Amino acid sequence: MPTMPSPNPAPLRYDPDVLVIGGGVVGLFCAYYLRRAGNSVTVVERGPVGGLQSCSYGNTGFVGTQGALPLAEPGVMAQGLRWLLNPESPFYIRPRPDPELLSWLWHFRRACNERDAKAGFQVLVDMKKRSLGILRELCASDGLASTFTAQGMLLAYRTRQGFEKACRAVPGTVASGVPLRVLGPGELRALEPDAEFDIHGALYNEEGAYLRVPDFVTGLARTLGDMGVEIHEHTGVVGFEVAGAEVKRVRTVHGDFSPRETVIAAGTWSAECARELDIGLKLQPAKGYSVTVKAPGNAPRLPVLLGEGKVALVPLGDRLRFGGTLELSGMDTAISRSRVDGILRTVQVYLPKMERTETLETWSGFRPCSPDGLPFLGRAAPYRNLSVACGHGHIGMGLAAVSGRLIAQLVAGERPEMDLTPLRPGRYGGGPPRRLRPRPGR
């Protein structure tokens, strides 16, 4: 797997216009637009760009307009409580005496209402549409063209109840800007002549698309290098120095940086930076799993969402990837065999005749989730020179591009192209600023 060159082990000191903390897809898009605006930009990443530790490494890479409904929606709490007793369920909360988790769950429960879910859906659809437009333009170039596929997406429903519920939502979803339509049996066969589904019905979204990961991420990093962006891998942040309302210095395992502006875009690890700076972000690491196998001869040609099962399938040439599960178990990196078995069993139920092939990789990664399902995007009060771009949850690939452009607009002092009020980093409150001591690398 290609990565950026390893950093020089000697101590470093740089004074860029902007330092971006985090080399995942969101941080790289921040760097991309900040550099296009004429800033000198440095990115620091705690591991290799696109590496195993990255949420961008093993996910399904879905972009486009599908999947804009926030995680916090009516009924999800009740469903989640039922799933807690099932070791193979797609949603799991590990009970533990964690005040931050309890606070997150309290805000999550408050957000599980129709009004907030509808408002959040509109914000996320708008962001997804803008990002899709950016990706179409960016990936028209030779360097990234092979990493982007936009041929539509299927949504398959095994039960009558699940399919009818999805069909009832189609008119409202279409009115919100998502081009969904119900497929007849003949249309499904025409789209997927080789795959044999055992389902009650399916929908089709012509704006369904996906990025081949981690190839897209490493390719974007190379593009940034060609643009003059400095990327330092294996460079974890260990502390900050603040004075008044400004972040004066960012300390890393390889030296200090004194940027004019700092952007925190470190995914789940943004929570540690937020605690250091007392900016009040509420983030929980939601562990997701993927299983990558050799592509069966009768696999679906299009990406597919298995509706009731909460599992996604994405074709990757000679490989096929299954992704799913949302597990709130802290920063535990262990792979649960029962969760993986649940994903594989779900795939078998929807596609019972699909050939079983060799498993090439089983992976888990942390998705940074906010209680209301909306990212944190904007200036981080009380600091004048600190911005935040994190909390994109399980749809970060589809929100990253416009997030980077919005951050660049804020740093430039321009009026953002979207209303960022629903995304403000301080919407759950925070503490007073304090002088911070360096801590061991992370």
Coordinates of C-alpha atoms in Angstrom, one line a residue:
M1 CA 0.0 0.0 0.0
P2 CA 1.5 3.4 -1.0
T3 CA 2.1 5.9 1.7
M4 CA 3.7 9.3 2.0
P5 CA 7.5 9.3 2.7
S6 CA 8.4 8.7 6.4
P7 CA 9.3 11.9 8.3
N8 CA 12.9 12.9 9.1
P9 CA 13.6 11.5 12.6
A10 CA 15.5 14.7 13.6
P11 CA 13.6 17.3 15.6
L12 CA 11.6 19.7 13.5
R13 CA 10.4 23.3 13.9
Y14 CA 8.1 24.9 11.3
D15 CA 6.2 28.1 11.2
P16 CA 3.5 27.6 8.5
D17 CA 0.6 29.8 7.9
V18 CA -1.7 26.9 8.9
L19 CA -1.1 23.7 10.7
V20 CA -3.6 20.9 10.2
I21 CA -3.7 18.3 12.9
G22 CA -4.8 15.1 11.2
G23 CA -4.0 13.4 7.9
G24 CA -7.3 11.6 7.3
V25 CA -9.6 12.6 4.5
V26 CA -11.0 15.6 6.3
G27 CA -7.6 17.0 7.3
L28 CA -6.3 16.5 3.7
F29 CA -9.2 18.4 2.2
C30 CA -8.7 21.2 4.7
A31 CA -5.1 21.3 3.6
Y32 CA -6.1 21.2 -0.1
Y33 CA -8.3 24.3 0.1
L34 CA -6.1 26.2 2.5
R35 CA -3.2 25.7 0.1
R36 CA -5.3 26.7 -2.9
A37 CA -6.1 29.9 -1.0
G38 CA -2.4 30.7 -0.9
N39 CA -1.4 29.6 2.6
S40 CA 1.7 27.7 3.5
V41 CA 0.3 24.5 5.0
T42 CA 1.7 21.7 7.1
V43 CA -0.2 18.5 8.1
V44 CA 0.8 16.3 11.0
E45 CA -0.5 12.8 11.3
R46 CA 0.0 10.4 14.2
G47 CA 0.6 7.4 11.9
P48 CA 1.1 6.8 8.2
V49 CA -1.4 8.6 5.9
G50 CA -4.0 6.1 4.9
G51 CA -2.6 3.6 7.4
L52 CA -4.3 0.9 9.4
Q53 CA -5.0 3.3 12.2
S54 CA -6.9 5.6 9.9
C55 CA -10.7 5.5 9.6
S56 CA -10.1 6.1 5.9
Y57 CA -8.2 2.8 5.5
G58 CA -10.9 0.1 5.6
N59 CA -14.3 1.7 5.2
T60 CA -16.6 1.3 2.2
G61 CA -15.8 4.8 0.9
F62 CA -19.4 5.7 0.2
V63 CA -20.0 9.3 -1.0
G64 CA -22.9 10.8 -2.9
T65 CA -26.3 11.7 -1.5
Q66 CA -27.2 8.4 0.1
G67 CA -27.0 8.0 3.9
A68 CA -27.7 11.5 5.0
L69 CA -30.1 10.6 7.8
P70 CA -28.4 11.4 11.1
L71 CA -27.6 8.5 13.4
A72 CA -29.9 10.2 16.0
E73 CA -33.4 9.6 14.7
P74 CA -36.7 8.7 16.3
G75 CA -36.9 5.2 17.5
V76 CA -33.2 4.5 17.4
M77 CA -32.8 4.4 21.2
A78 CA -35.5 1.8 21.6
Q79 CA -34.1 -0.3 18.8
G80 CA -30.6 0.0 20.3
L81 CA -31.8 -1.3 23.6
R82 CA -33.2 -4.4 21.9
W83 CA -30.0 -4.9 20.0
L84 CA -27.9 -4.8 23.2
L85 CA -28.9 -8.4 23.9
N86 CA -27.8 -9.7 20.5
P87 CA -24.0 -10.3 20.2
E88 CA -24.2 -10.0 16.4
S89 CA -26.3 -6.8 16.3
P90 CA -25.2 -3.8 14.2
F91 CA -25.4 -1.5 17.2
Y92 CA -23.8 -2.1 20.5
I93 CA -22.9 0.0 23.6
R94 CA -20.5 -1.5 26.1
P95 CA -21.8 -0.7 29.6
R96 CA -19.1 1.1 31.6
P97 CA -18.9 3.9 34.2
D98 CA -17.7 6.5 31.7
P99 CA -19.0 10.1 32.5
E100 CA -18.1 11.3 28.9
L101 CA -20.1 8.4 27.4
L102 CA -23.1 9.0 29.7
S103 CA -23.1 12.7 28.8
W104 CA -22.8 11.8 25.1
L105 CA -25.8 9.4 25.4
W106 CA -27.9 12.0 27.2
H107 CA -27.4 14.5 24.3
F108 CA -27.9 11.7 21.8
R109 CA -31.2 10.8 23.3
R110 CA -32.3 14.4 23.2
A111 CA -31.5 14.6 19.5
C112 CA -33.6 11.5 18.7
N113 CA -36.7 13.4 17.7
E114 CA -38.4 14.1 14.4
R115 CA -37.7 17.8 14.2
D116 CA -33.9 17.6 14.8
A117 CA -33.6 14.6 12.6
K118 CA -35.3 16.4 9.7
A119 CA -33.2 19.5 10.2
G120 CA -30.0 17.5 10.4
F121 CA -30.9 15.5 7.3
Q122 CA -31.2 18.7 5.3
V123 CA -27.8 20.0 6.4
L124 CA -26.2 16.6 5.6
V125 CA -27.8 16.3 2.2
D126 CA -26.6 19.8 1.3
M127 CA -23.0 19.0 2.4
K128 CA -23.1 15.7 0.5
K129 CA -24.3 17.3 -2.7
R130 CA -21.5 19.9 -2.5
S131 CA -18.9 17.3 -1.7
L132 CA -20.0 15.1 -4.6
G133 CA -19.6 18.1 -7.0
I134 CA -16.1 18.7 -5.7
L135 CA -15.2 15.0 -6.1
R136 CA -16.5 14.8 -9.6
E137 CA -14.3 17.7 -10.6
L138 CA -11.2 16.7 -8.6
C139 CA -11.3 13.0 -9.7
A140 CA -11.6 14.0 -13.4
S141 CA -7.8 14.2 -13.3
D142 CA -5.7 11.2 -14.2
G143 CA -4.1 11.0 -10.7
L144 CA -7.4 10.3 -8.9
A145 CA -9.8 9.1 -11.6
S146 CA -9.3 5.4 -10.8
T147 CA -10.3 5.9 -7.2
F148 CA -13.8 7.3 -7.8
T149 CA -16.8 5.4 -9.1
A150 CA -20.2 7.0 -9.6
Q151 CA -22.6 4.4 -11.2
G152 CA -25.4 4.6 -8.6
M153 CA -26.3 2.6 -5.5
L154 CA -28.8 0.0 -4.5
L155 CA -30.8 -0.2 -1.3
A156 CA -32.1 -3.7 -0.7
Y157 CA -34.8 -4.6 1.8
R158 CA -35.5 -8.2 2.8
T159 CA -38.8 -7.8 4.6
R160 CA -42.1 -6.4 3.5
Q161 CA -42.2 -4.1 6.5
G162 CA -38.8 -2.7 5.8
F163 CA -39.4 -2.2 2.1
E164 CA -42.8 -0.5 2.6
K165 CA -41.4 1.8 5.2
A166 CA -38.6 2.8 2.8
C167 CA -41.1 3.3 0.0
R168 CA -43.2 5.6 2.2
A169 CA -40.1 7.8 2.8
V170 CA -39.2 8.1 -0.9
P171 CA -41.4 11.1 -1.8
G172 CA -40.1 13.2 1.1
T173 CA -36.5 12.1 0.4
V174 CA -36.8 13.0 -3.3
A175 CA -38.3 16.4 -2.3
S176 CA -35.2 17.0 -0.1
G177 CA -32.9 16.5 -3.1
V178 CA -32.0 12.8 -3.0
P179 CA -32.9 11.0 -6.3
L180 CA -34.4 7.8 -5.0
R181 CA -36.7 5.6 -7.0
V182 CA -38.4 2.2 -6.4
L183 CA -37.1 -0.6 -8.7
G184 CA -39.3 -3.2 -10.3
P185 CA -38.1 -6.9 -10.4
G186 CA -37.0 -6.5 -14.0
E187 CA -35.1 -3.4 -13.3
L188 CA -33.1 -5.0 -10.5
R189 CA -32.2 -7.9 -12.7
A190 CA -31.1 -5.5 -15.5
L191 CA -28.8 -3.7 -13.0
E192 CA -27.5 -6.9 -11.3
P193 CA -27.7 -9.7 -13.9
D194 CA -25.3 -12.0 -11.9
A195 CA -26.3 -11.4 -8.3
E196 CA -29.3 -13.3 -6.8
F197 CA -31.0 -11.4 -4.0
D198 CA -33.4 -12.9 -1.5
I199 CA -35.3 -9.6 -0.8
H200 CA -38.7 -8.1 -0.9
G201 CA -37.7 -5.0 -2.9
A202 CA -35.1 -2.4 -3.7
L203 CA -34.5 1.3 -4.3
Y204 CA -32.0 2.9 -6.5
N205 CA -30.1 6.2 -6.0
E206 CA -28.4 7.4 -9.2
E207 CA -26.2 9.7 -7.1
G208 CA -24.7 6.8 -5.2
A209 CA -20.9 6.8 -5.5
Y210 CA -17.8 5.6 -3.7
L211 CA -14.1 6.2 -3.3
R212 CA -11.6 3.4 -3.4
V213 CA -9.8 3.6 -0.1
P214 CA -7.1 3.9 1.0
D215 CA -6.0 4.6 -2.6
F216 CA -7.9 7.9 -2.8
V217 CA -6.5 9.2 0.5
T218 CA -2.8 8.4 -0.4
G219 CA -3.4 9.8 -3.9
L220 CA -4.8 13.0 -2.5
A221 CA -1.8 13.2 -0.1
R222 CA 0.5 13.0 -3.2
T223 CA -1.4 15.7 -4.9
L224 CA -0.9 17.9 -1.8
G225 CA 2.8 17.2 -1.9
D226 CA 2.9 18.4 -5.5
M227 CA 1.1 21.5 -4.4
G228 CA 3.7 22.3 -1.8
V229 CA 1.9 21.0 1.4
E230 CA 4.3 19.5 3.9
I231 CA 3.0 16.2 5.4
H232 CA 4.7 14.8 8.5
E233 CA 3.7 11.2 9.3
H234 CA 4.2 9.6 12.7
T235 CA 4.1 13.0 14.2
G236 CA 1.6 12.9 17.1
V237 CA 0.6 16.1 19.0
V238 CA 1.7 16.1 22.7
G239 CA 0.6 19.5 23.9
F240 CA -0.2 23.1 23.2
E241 CA 0.9 26.5 24.4
V242 CA -1.8 29.2 24.6
A243 CA -1.6 32.9 25.4
G244 CA -4.9 34.8 25.9
A245 CA -7.2 33.8 23.1
E246 CA -4.6 32.3 20.8
V247 CA -2.9 28.9 20.3
K248 CA 0.8 30.0 20.1
R249 CA 2.5 26.6 19.7
V250 CA 1.7 23.0 18.9
R251 CA 4.1 20.5 20.4
T252 CA 4.7 17.2 18.6
V253 CA 6.9 14.2 19.1
H254 CA 9.2 15.6 16.4
G255 CA 9.3 19.2 17.5
D256 CA 7.3 22.4 17.8
F257 CA 5.1 24.2 15.3
S258 CA 4.2 27.9 15.6
P259 CA 1.5 28.4 13.0
R260 CA -0.6 31.5 12.5
E261 CA -3.7 29.2 12.4
T262 CA -4.4 25.7 13.7
V263 CA -7.1 23.3 12.4
I264 CA -8.0 20.2 14.5
A265 CA -9.1 17.5 12.0
A266 CA -7.8 14.4 13.8
G267 CA -11.0 12.3 13.7
T268 CA -11.6 10.4 16.9
W269 CA -8.3 11.7 18.3
S270 CA -9.7 15.3 18.0
A271 CA -11.4 14.7 21.4
E272 CA -7.9 14.6 23.1
C273 CA -6.9 17.9 21.6
A274 CA -10.3 19.3 22.6
R275 CA -9.8 18.3 26.2
E276 CA -6.4 19.9 26.2
L277 CA -7.8 23.1 25.0
D278 CA -11.2 23.0 26.9
I279 CA -13.3 23.6 23.8
G280 CA -16.1 21.3 24.8
L281 CA -16.4 18.8 21.9
K282 CA -18.6 15.8 22.6
L283 CA -17.1 12.9 20.6
Q284 CA -17.4 9.2 21.0
P285 CA -15.3 6.7 19.0
A286 CA -17.8 4.4 17.2
K287 CA -16.0 1.3 16.1
G288 CA -16.9 -0.1 12.7
Y289 CA -15.8 -3.3 11.0
S290 CA -15.1 -4.4 7.4
V291 CA -14.4 -7.7 5.9
T292 CA -12.6 -7.8 2.5
V293 CA -12.8 -11.0 0.4
K294 CA -11.9 -12.1 -3.1
A295 CA -14.6 -11.0 -5.4
P296 CA -17.1 -13.8 -6.1
G297 CA -18.1 -14.3 -9.8
N298 CA -21.8 -13.6 -8.9
A299 CA -21.2 -10.6 -6.6
P300 CA -23.2 -7.4 -7.1
R301 CA -21.7 -5.0 -9.6
L302 CA -23.0 -1.9 -7.8
P303 CA -22.5 -0.8 -4.2
V304 CA -25.4 -2.1 -2.1
L305 CA -26.9 -1.1 1.3
L306 CA -28.6 -4.0 3.0
G307 CA -31.4 -2.0 4.6
E308 CA -32.6 -3.8 7.8
G309 CA -29.2 -5.4 8.3
K310 CA -27.2 -2.1 8.3
V311 CA -24.4 -3.6 6.2
A312 CA -22.8 -2.1 3.1
L313 CA -21.2 -3.9 0.1
V314 CA -18.7 -2.3 -2.2
P315 CA -17.0 -3.9 -5.3
L316 CA -13.3 -3.1 -5.5
G317 CA -12.2 -4.8 -8.7
D318 CA -10.9 -8.3 -7.7
R319 CA -12.1 -7.7 -4.1
L320 CA -15.4 -7.2 -2.4
R321 CA -15.8 -5.4 0.9
F322 CA -18.5 -5.7 3.5
G323 CA -18.8 -3.0 6.1
G324 CA -21.0 -2.4 9.1
T325 CA -21.6 -2.2 12.9
L326 CA -21.5 0.7 15.2
E327 CA -19.9 -0.2 18.5
L328 CA -19.5 2.3 21.4
S329 CA -16.8 0.5 23.4
G330 CA -14.3 3.3 23.9
M331 CA -10.9 3.1 22.2
D332 CA -10.8 -0.7 22.4
T333 CA -9.2 -1.9 19.2
A334 CA -10.0 -5.6 19.6
I335 CA -12.0 -7.2 16.8
S336 CA -15.2 -8.9 18.0
R337 CA -15.6 -12.2 16.2
S338 CA -19.4 -12.1 16.9
R339 CA -19.7 -8.7 15.2
V340 CA -17.8 -9.9 12.2
D341 CA -19.9 -13.1 12.1
G342 CA -23.0 -10.9 12.2
I343 CA -21.9 -9.0 9.1
L344 CA -21.1 -12.1 7.2
R345 CA -24.4 -13.8 8.2
T346 CA -26.4 -10.7 7.1
V347 CA -24.7 -10.8 3.7
Q348 CA -25.5 -14.5 3.3
V349 CA -29.2 -13.9 4.2
Y350 CA -29.6 -11.2 1.5
L351 CA -27.4 -12.9 -1.1
P352 CA -27.7 -16.7 -0.2
K353 CA -26.3 -17.9 -3.5
M354 CA -23.3 -15.7 -3.7
E355 CA -20.1 -17.8 -3.8
R356 CA -18.0 -17.9 -0.6
T357 CA -14.4 -16.9 -1.2
E358 CA -11.2 -16.3 0.7
T359 CA -11.2 -13.6 3.3
L360 CA -8.3 -11.3 2.6
E361 CA -8.6 -8.8 5.5
T362 CA -10.7 -8.1 8.6
W363 CA -10.4 -4.6 9.9
S364 CA -11.9 -2.3 12.5
G365 CA -11.6 1.5 12.9
F366 CA -13.0 4.4 14.9
R367 CA -15.5 6.8 13.4
P368 CA -15.8 10.1 15.4
C369 CA -19.4 10.6 16.2
S370 CA -21.2 13.6 17.7
P371 CA -24.5 13.2 19.6
D372 CA -26.7 14.7 16.9
G373 CA -24.9 13.1 13.9
L374 CA -23.6 16.5 12.6
P375 CA -19.9 17.3 12.3
F376 CA -18.2 20.0 14.4
L377 CA -17.1 22.6 11.9
G378 CA -16.0 26.1 12.5
R379 CA -14.1 28.4 14.8
A380 CA -13.4 27.1 18.3
A381 CA -14.2 29.7 20.9
P382 CA -12.6 31.4 22.8
Y383 CA -9.6 31.1 20.5
R384 CA -9.1 33.5 17.6
N385 CA -6.8 31.2 15.6
L386 CA -8.2 27.7 16.1
S387 CA -10.7 25.9 13.9
V388 CA -12.3 22.4 14.2
A389 CA -13.3 19.9 11.5
C390 CA -14.3 16.6 13.1
G391 CA -17.2 14.5 14.2
H392 CA -18.2 13.3 10.7
G393 CA -19.2 9.9 11.9
H394 CA -19.8 7.1 9.5
I395 CA -20.3 9.4 6.5
G396 CA -17.0 11.3 6.7
M397 CA -15.9 10.3 3.2
G398 CA -19.0 12.0 1.8
L399 CA -18.7 15.2 3.8
A400 CA -14.9 15.8 3.8
A401 CA -14.5 17.8 0.6
V402 CA -16.9 20.6 1.4
S403 CA -15.8 20.6 5.1
G404 CA -12.3 21.4 3.8
R405 CA -13.6 24.2 1.6
L406 CA -15.7 25.7 4.5
I407 CA -12.7 25.7 6.8
A408 CA -10.6 27.5 4.2
Q409 CA -13.3 30.1 3.8
L410 CA -13.4 30.7 7.6
V411 CA -9.6 31.0 7.9
A412 CA -9.6 33.5 5.0
G413 CA -12.2 35.6 6.8
E414 CA -14.8 35.0 4.1
R415 CA -18.5 34.3 4.6
P416 CA -18.9 30.5 4.4
E417 CA -21.0 29.2 1.5
M418 CA -23.2 27.4 4.1
D419 CA -24.8 28.4 7.4
L420 CA -22.5 26.8 9.9
T421 CA -24.7 27.5 12.9
P422 CA -25.9 23.9 13.3
L423 CA -22.3 22.7 13.1
R424 CA -20.7 25.1 15.5
P425 CA -18.1 23.4 17.7
G426 CA -19.4 25.0 20.9
R427 CA -23.0 23.8 20.7
Y428 CA -22.7 21.6 23.7
G429 CA -20.8 24.1 25.8
G430 CA -17.2 24.1 27.0
G431 CA -14.9 25.2 29.7
P432 CA -12.6 28.2 30.2
P433 CA -9.2 28.3 28.5
R434 CA -6.2 27.3 30.5
R435 CA -2.4 27.0 30.0
L436 CA -1.7 23.4 28.9
R437 CA 1.2 21.1 29.6
P438 CA 2.7 18.7 27.1
R439 CA 1.6 15.1 27.5
P440 CA 3.1 11.9 26.2
G441 CA 2.7 11.3 22.4
R442 CA -0.5 9.8 21.1

